[in-house]
CSV table of C-alpha atoms and ligand atoms in Angstrom, one decimal:
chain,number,residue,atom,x,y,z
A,1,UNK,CA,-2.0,-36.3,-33.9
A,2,UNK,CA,-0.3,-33.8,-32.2
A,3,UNK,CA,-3.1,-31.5,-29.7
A,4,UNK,CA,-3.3,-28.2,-31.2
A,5,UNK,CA,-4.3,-25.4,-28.9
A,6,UNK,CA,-5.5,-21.9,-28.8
A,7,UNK,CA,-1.8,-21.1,-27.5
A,8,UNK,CA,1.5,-22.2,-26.3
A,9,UNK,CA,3.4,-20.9,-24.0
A,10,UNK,CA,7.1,-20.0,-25.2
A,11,UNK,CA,10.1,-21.3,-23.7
A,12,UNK,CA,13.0,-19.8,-24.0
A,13,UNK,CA,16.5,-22.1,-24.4
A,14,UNK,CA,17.1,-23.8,-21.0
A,15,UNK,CA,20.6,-22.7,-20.9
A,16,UNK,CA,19.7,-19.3,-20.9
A,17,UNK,CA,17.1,-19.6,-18.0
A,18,UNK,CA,20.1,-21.8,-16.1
A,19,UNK,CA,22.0,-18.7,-16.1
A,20,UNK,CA,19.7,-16.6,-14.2
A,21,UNK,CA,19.2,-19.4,-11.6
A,22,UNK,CA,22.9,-19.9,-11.2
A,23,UNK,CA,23.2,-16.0,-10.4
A,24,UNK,CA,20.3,-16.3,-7.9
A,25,UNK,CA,22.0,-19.3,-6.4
A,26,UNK,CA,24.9,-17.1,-5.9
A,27,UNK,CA,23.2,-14.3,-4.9
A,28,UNK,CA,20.8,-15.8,-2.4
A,29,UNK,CA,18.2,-13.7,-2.8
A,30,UNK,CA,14.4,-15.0,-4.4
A,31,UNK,CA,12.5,-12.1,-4.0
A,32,UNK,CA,11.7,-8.5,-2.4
A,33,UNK,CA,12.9,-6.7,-5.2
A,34,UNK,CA,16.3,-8.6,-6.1
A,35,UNK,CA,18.4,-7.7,-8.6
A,36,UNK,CA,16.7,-9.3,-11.6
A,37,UNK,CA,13.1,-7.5,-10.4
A,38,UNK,CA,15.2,-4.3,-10.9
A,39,UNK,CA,16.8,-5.2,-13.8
A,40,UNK,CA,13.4,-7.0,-15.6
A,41,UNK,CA,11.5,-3.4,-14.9
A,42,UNK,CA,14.4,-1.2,-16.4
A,43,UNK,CA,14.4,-3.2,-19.6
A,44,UNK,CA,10.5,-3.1,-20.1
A,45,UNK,CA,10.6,0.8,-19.5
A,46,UNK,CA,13.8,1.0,-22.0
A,47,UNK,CA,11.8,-1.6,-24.4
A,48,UNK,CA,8.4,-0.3,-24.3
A,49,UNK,CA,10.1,3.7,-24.2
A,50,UNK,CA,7.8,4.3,-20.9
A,51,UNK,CA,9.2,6.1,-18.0
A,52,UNK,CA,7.1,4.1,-15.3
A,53,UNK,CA,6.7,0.5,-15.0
A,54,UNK,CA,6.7,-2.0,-11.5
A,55,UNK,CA,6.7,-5.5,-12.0
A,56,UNK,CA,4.0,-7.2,-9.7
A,57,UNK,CA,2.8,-10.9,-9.0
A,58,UNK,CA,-0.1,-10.7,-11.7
A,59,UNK,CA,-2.6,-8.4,-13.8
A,60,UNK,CA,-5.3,-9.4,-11.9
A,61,UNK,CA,-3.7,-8.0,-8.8
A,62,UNK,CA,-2.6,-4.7,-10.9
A,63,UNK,CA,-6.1,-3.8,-11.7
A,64,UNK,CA,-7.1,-4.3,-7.9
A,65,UNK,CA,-3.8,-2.0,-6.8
A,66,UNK,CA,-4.8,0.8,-9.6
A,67,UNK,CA,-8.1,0.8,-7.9
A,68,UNK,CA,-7.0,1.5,-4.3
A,69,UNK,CA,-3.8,4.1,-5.3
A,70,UNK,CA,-6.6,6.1,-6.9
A,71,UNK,CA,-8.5,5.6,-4.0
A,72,UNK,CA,-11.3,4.5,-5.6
A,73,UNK,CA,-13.1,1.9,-2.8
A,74,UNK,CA,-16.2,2.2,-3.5
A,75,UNK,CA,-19.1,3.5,-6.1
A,76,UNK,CA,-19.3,3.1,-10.0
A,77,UNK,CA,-16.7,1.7,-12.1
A,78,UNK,CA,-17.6,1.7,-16.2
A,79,UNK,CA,-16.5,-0.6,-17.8
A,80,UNK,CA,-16.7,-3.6,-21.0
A,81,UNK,CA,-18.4,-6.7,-21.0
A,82,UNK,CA,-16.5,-8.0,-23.6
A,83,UNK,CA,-13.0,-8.9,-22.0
A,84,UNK,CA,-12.0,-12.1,-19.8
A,85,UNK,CA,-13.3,-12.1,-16.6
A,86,UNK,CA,-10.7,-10.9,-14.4
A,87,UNK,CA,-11.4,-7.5,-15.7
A,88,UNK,CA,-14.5,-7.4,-13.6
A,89,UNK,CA,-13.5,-9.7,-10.4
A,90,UNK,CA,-11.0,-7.0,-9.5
A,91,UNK,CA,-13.8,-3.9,-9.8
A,92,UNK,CA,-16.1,-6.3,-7.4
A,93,UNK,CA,-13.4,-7.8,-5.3
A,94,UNK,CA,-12.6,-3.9,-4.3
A,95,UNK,CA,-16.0,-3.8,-3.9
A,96,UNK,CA,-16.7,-1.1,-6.5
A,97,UNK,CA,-19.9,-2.1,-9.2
A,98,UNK,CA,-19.1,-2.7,-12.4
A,99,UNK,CA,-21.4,-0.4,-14.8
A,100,UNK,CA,-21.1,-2.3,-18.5
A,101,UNK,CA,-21.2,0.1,-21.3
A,102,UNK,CA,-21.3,-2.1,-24.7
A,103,UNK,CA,-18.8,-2.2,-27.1
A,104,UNK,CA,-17.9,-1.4,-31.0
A,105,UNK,CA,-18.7,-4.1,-33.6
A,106,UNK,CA,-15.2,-3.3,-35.1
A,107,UNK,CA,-12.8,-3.0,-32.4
A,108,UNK,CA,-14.6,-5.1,-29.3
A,109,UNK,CA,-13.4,-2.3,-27.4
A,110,UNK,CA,-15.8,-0.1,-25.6
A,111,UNK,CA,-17.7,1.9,-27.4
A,112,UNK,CA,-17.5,5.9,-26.4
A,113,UNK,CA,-20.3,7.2,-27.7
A,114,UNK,CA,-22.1,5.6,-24.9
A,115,UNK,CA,-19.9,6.0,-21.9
A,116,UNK,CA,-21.7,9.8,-21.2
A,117,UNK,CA,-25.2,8.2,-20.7
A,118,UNK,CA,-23.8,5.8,-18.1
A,119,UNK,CA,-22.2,8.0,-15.8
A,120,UNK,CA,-23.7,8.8,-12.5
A,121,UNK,CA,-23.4,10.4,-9.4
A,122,UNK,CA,-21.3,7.6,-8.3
A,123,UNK,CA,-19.3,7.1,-11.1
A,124,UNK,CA,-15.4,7.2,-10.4
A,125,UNK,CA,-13.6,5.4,-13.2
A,126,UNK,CA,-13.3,4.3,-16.5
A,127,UNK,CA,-11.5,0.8,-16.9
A,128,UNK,CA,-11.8,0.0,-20.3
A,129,UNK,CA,-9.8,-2.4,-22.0
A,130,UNK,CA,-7.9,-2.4,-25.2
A,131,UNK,CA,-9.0,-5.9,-26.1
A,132,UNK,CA,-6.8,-8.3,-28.2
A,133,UNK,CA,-4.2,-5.4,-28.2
A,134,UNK,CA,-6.5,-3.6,-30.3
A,135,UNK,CA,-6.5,0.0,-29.2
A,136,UNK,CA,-9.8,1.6,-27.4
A,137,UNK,CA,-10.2,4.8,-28.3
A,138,UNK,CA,-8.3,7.0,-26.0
A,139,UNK,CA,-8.5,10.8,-26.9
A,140,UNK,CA,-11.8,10.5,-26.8
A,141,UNK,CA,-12.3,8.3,-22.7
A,142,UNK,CA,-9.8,10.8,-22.0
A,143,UNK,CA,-12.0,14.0,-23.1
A,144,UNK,CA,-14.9,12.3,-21.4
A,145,UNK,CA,-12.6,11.3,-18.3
A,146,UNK,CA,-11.6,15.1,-17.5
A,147,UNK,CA,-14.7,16.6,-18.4
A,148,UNK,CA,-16.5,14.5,-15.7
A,149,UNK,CA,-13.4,14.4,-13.6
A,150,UNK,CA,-13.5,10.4,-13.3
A,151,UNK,CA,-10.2,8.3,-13.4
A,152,UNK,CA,-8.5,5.9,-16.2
A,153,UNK,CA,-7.4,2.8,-16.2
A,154,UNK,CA,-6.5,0.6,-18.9
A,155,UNK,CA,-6.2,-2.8,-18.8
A,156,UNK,CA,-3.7,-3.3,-21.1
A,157,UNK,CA,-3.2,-7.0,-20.4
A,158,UNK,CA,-2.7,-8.0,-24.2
A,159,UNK,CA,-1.2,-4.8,-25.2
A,160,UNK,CA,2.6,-5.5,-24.6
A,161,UNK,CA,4.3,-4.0,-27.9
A,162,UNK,CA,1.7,-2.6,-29.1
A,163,UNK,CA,1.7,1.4,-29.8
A,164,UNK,CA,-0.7,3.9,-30.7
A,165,UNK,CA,0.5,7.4,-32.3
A,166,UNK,CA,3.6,5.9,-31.9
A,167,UNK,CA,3.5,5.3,-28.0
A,168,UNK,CA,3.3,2.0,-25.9
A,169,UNK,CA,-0.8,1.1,-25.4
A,170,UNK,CA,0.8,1.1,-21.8
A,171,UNK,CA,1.6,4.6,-21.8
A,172,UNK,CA,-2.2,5.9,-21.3
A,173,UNK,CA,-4.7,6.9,-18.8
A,174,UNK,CA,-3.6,7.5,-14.8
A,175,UNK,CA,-2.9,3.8,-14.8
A,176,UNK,CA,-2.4,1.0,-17.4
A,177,UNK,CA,-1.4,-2.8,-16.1
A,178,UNK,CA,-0.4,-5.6,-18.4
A,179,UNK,CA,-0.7,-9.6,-18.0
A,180,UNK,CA,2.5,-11.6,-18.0
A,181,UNK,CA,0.8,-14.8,-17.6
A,182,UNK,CA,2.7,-18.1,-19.6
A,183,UNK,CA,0.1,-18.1,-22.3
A,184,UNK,CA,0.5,-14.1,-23.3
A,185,UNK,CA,2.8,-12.9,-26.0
A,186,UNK,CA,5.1,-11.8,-23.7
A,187,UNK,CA,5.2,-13.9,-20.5
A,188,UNK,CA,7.1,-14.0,-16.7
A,189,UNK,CA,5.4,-17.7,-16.1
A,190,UNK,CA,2.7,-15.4,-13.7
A,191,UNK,CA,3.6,-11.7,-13.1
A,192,UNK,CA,2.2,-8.2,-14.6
A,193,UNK,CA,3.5,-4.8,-14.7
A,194,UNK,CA,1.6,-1.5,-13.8
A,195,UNK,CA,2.2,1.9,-15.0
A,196,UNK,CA,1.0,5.2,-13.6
A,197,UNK,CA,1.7,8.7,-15.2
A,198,UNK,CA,1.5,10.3,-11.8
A,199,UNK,CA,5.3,9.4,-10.3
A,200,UNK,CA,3.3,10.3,-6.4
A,201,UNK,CA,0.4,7.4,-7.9
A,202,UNK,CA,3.6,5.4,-8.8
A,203,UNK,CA,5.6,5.8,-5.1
A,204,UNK,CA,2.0,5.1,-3.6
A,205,UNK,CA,1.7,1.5,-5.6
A,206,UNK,CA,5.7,0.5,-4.8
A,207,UNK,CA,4.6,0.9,-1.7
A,208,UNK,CA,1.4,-0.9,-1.4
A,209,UNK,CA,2.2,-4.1,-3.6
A,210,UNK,CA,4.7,-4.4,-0.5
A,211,UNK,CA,2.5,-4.7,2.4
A,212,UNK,CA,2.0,-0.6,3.0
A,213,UNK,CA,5.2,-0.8,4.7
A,214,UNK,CA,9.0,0.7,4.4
A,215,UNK,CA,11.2,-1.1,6.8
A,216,UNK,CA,9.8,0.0,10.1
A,217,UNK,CA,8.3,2.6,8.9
A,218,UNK,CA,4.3,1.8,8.5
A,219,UNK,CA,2.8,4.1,5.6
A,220,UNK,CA,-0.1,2.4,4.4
A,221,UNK,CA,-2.4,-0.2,4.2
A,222,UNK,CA,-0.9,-2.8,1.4
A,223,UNK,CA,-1.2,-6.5,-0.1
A,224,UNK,CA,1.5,-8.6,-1.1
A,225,UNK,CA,1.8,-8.0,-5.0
A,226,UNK,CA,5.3,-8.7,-5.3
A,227,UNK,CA,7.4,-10.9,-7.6
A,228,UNK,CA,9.9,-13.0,-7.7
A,229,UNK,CA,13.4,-12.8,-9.2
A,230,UNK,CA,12.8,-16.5,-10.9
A,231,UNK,CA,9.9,-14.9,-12.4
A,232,UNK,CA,12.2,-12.1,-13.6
A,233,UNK,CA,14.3,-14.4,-14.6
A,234,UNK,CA,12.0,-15.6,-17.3
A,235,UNK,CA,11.1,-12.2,-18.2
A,236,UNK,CA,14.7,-11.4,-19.1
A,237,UNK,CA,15.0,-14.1,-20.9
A,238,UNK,CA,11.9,-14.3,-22.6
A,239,UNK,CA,12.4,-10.4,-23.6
A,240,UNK,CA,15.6,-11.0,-25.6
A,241,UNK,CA,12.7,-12.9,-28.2
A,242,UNK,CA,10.6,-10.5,-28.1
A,243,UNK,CA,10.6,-8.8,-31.4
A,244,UNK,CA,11.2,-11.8,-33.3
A,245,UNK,CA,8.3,-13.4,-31.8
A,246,UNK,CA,6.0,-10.7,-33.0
A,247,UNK,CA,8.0,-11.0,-36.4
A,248,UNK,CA,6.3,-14.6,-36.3
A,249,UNK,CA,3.1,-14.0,-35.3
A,250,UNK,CA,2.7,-11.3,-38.0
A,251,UNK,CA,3.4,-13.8,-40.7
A,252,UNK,CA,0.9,-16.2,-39.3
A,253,UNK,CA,-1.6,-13.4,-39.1
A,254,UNK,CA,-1.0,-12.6,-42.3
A,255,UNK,CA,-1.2,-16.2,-43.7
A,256,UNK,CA,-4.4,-16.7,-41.9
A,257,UNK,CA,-5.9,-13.2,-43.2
A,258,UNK,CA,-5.2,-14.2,-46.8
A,259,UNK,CA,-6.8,-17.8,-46.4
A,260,UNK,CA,-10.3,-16.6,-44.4
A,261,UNK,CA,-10.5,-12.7,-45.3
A,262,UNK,CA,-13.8,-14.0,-47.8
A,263,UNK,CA,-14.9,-16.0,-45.0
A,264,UNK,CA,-14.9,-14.3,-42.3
A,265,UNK,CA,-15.2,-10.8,-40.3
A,266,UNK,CA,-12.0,-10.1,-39.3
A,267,UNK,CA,-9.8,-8.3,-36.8
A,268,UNK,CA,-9.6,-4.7,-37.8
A,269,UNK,CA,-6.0,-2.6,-37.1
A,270,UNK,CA,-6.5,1.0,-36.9
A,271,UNK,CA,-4.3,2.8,-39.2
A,272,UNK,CA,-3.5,5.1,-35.8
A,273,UNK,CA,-1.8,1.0,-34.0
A,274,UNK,CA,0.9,-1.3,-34.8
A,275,UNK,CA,-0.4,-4.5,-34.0
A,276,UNK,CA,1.6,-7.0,-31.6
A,277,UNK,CA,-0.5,-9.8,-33.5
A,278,UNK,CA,-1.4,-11.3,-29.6
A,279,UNK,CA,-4.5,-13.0,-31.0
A,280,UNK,CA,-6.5,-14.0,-33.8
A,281,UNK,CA,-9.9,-13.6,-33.6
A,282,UNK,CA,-13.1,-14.7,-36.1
A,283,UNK,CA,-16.5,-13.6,-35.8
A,284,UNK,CA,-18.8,-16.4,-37.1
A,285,UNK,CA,-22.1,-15.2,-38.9
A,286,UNK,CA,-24.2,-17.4,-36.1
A,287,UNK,CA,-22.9,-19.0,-32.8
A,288,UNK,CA,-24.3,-22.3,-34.8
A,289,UNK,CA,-21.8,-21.8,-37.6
A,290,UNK,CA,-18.7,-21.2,-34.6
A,291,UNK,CA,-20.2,-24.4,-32.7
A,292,UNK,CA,-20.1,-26.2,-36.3
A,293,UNK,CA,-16.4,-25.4,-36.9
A,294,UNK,CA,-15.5,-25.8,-32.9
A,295,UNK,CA,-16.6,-29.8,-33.8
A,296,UNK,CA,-15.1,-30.0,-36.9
A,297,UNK,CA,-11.8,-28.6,-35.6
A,298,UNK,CA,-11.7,-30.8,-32.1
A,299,UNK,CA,-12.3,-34.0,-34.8
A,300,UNK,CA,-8.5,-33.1,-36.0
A,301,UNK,CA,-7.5,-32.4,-32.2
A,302,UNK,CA,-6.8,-28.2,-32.4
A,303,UNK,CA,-8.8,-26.8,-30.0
A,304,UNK,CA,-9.7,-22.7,-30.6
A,305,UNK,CA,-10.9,-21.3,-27.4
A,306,UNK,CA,-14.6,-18.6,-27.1
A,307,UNK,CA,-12.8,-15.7,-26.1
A,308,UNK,CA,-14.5,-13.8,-24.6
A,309,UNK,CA,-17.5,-15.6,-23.4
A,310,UNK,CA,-19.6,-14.6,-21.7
A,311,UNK,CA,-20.3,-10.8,-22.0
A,312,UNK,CA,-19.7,-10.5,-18.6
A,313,UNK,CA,-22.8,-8.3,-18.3
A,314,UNK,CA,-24.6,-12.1,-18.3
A,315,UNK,CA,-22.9,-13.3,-15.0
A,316,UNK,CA,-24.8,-15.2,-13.0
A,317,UNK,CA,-23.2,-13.2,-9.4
A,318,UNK,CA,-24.0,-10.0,-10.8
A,319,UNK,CA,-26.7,-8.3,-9.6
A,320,UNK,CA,-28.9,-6.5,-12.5
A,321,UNK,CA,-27.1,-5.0,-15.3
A,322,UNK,CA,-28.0,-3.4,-18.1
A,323,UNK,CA,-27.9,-5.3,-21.6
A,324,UNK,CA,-25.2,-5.1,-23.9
A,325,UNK,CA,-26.6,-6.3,-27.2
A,326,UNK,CA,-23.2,-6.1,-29.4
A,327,UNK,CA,-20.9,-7.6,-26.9
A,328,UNK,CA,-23.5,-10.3,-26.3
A,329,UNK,CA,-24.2,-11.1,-29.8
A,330,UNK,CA,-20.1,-11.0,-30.8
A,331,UNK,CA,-19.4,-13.4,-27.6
A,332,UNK,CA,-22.1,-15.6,-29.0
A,333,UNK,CA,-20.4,-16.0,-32.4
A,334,UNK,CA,-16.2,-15.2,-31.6
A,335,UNK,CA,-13.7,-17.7,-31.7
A,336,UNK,CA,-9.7,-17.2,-31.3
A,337,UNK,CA,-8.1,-19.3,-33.3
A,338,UNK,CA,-4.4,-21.3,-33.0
A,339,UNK,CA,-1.8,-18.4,-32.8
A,340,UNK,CA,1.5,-18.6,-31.3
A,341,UNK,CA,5.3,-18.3,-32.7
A,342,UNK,CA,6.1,-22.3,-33.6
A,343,UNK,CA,2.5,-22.9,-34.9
A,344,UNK,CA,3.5,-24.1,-37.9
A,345,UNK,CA,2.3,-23.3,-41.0
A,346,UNK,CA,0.8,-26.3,-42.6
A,347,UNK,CA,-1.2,-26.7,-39.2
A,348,UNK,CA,-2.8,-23.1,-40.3
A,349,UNK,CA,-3.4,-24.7,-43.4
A,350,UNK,CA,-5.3,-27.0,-42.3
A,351,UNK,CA,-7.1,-25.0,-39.6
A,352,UNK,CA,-8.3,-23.0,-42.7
A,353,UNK,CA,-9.4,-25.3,-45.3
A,354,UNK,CA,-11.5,-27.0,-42.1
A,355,UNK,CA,-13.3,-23.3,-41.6
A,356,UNK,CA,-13.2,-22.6,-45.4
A,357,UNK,CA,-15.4,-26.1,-45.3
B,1,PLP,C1,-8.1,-8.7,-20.4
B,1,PLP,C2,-7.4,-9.3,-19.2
B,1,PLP,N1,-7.4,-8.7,-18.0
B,1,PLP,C3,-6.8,-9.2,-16.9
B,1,PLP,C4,-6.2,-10.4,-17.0
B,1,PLP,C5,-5.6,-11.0,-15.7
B,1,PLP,O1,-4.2,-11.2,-15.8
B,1,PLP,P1,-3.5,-12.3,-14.9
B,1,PLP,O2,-3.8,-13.6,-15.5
B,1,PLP,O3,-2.0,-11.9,-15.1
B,1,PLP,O4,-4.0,-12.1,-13.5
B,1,PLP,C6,-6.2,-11.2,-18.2
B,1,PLP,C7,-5.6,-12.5,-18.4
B,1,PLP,O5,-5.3,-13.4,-17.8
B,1,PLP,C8,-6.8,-10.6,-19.3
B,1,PLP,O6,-6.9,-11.3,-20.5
């Protein structure tokens, strides 16, 4: 039996990534901004329609820089408990504290209604997180945003080629970063991109994922956040298959939808999105019932992953946070299932007569 898991990364055809390297070869240059960095950025800004977009060594790293360019280095940052973990390292690693606000049963994204009551004195930002590529809702964290004059930031890490009103989910708030790690949907082996609306917030980050530093010429203090050009590489590469990956996904989405839509509770697409089908997820009626199928699925070797657990209001290095009963009760009972372009169809199949079971 062939080991099924939650994802796969995609490879694009060798020859094509040969290429690339053969042009690096030539060109002798691996990294500080080559030619393919250049190149990789101006085809996500032309691809997503966005007029701002760095390429940078990870999203992790992208969450820490939107942090510092809008010099927020301390106080309250509000936030979700229901997103993967990174998400909070990089509010406590720029040693801001995360304040959880809990989420909506529908979307998993944060829910708005109850971002007013957690604002304080020492609030400074909103990151919130459009979770699964499912949009948060944005007019209103922006209304809430200005009328308390606090920051946005978005992390958009599974929001490539997704829209909302018709623009890129990467197109919001002062700053919005994106994960290109090898398992996401559209992937630079490690790497990220950040967007700011502001083009001084923009100039600010180019300068400080570069060590602060232009030539001689010190500016600011900075971290090395750069990538490389073989990572750009990839991201060439893997953006050429971009659209008919998505094409793929959507008809595995769909097939699994019309097997388990009786089952299960299942992802719901605003009418407002287009979907870039990044990942399937099922809420379980009981966390027994998801440990039940997690068994009965391992016995035939496909392996769904608990994402996102734990509501990272339950860390165990956080100091006391407030409960978030939705996000801890969907985190108890969520699985993502199998879902990648080249899962085949029979193996979803079988994934869904062992959950109809
Ligand atoms: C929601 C979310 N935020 C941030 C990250 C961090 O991105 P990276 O792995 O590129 O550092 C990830 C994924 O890995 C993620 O899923």
């Amino acid at each position: 039996m062939t080991r099924i898991n939650v994802t796969k990364p995609f490879f694009p055809p060798i020859e094509e990534y040969n290429e690339y390297l053969h042009k690096i070869w030539e060109d002798e240059q691996l990294t500080n901004q080559g030619p393919f960095v250049v190149e990789l950025e101006a085809a996500a800004k032309k691809y997503l329609g966005i007029s701002d977009f760095q390429f940078v060594a990870n999203g992790t790293l992208a969450l820490q820089l939107a942090l510092r360019a809008l010099d927020i280095t301390d106080g309250e940052v509000i936030t979700t408990p229901f997103t993967y973990v990174a998400t909070t390292s990089a509010i406590l690693w720029e040693r801001c504290t995360p304040v959880y606000v809990d989420i909506e049963p529908e979307t998993f994204c944060i829910d708005t209604d109850k971002i007013e009551a957690a604002i304080t004195p020492l609030t400074k930002a909103i990151m919130a997180v459009h979770v699964f590529g499912f949009p948060c809702n944005i007019e209103k964290i922006q209304e809430i945003a200005d009328r308390h004059n606090l920051k946005v930031i978005y992390d958009a890490a599974h929001a490539f080629g997704a829209t909302h009103k018709g623009k890129s989910l990467l197109d919001f708030g002062d700053i919005s970063i994106c994960s290109f790690h090898a398992t996401k949907l559209f992937h630079t082996v490690e790497g990220g991109g950040i967007i700011a609306q502001d083009p001084a917030v923009s100039n600010k980050l180019d300068i400080m994922k570069r060590f602060g530093h232009n030539g001689d010429t010190h500016l600011a203090l900075g971290i090395n956040a750069k990538n490389s050009e073989l990572h750009a590489a990839m991201g060439l590469c893997n953006l050429k298959y971009i659209d008919d990956l998505i094409a793929k996904r959507k008809t595995l989405h769909e097939q699994y939808t019309k097997e388990l839509h009786n089952k299960f509770k299942l992802p719901k697409i605003q009418d407002t999105s287009v979907y870039n089908y990044s990942y399937y997820p099922v809420t379980f009626d009981t966390g027994a019932d998801m440990n039940k199928a997690i068994k009965a699925l391992n016995e035939k070797d496909i392996f769904p992953r608990r994402y996102f657990y734990p509501s990272l209001n339950t860390l165990p290095y956080l100091g006391t946070t407030k409960d978030c009963p939705i996000s801890e009760d969907i985190a108890s009972r969520i699985l993502c299932l199998p879902f990648y372009a080249g899962l085949e169809e029979q193996v979803v199949n079988n994934i869904c007569e062992v959950l109809k079971k």
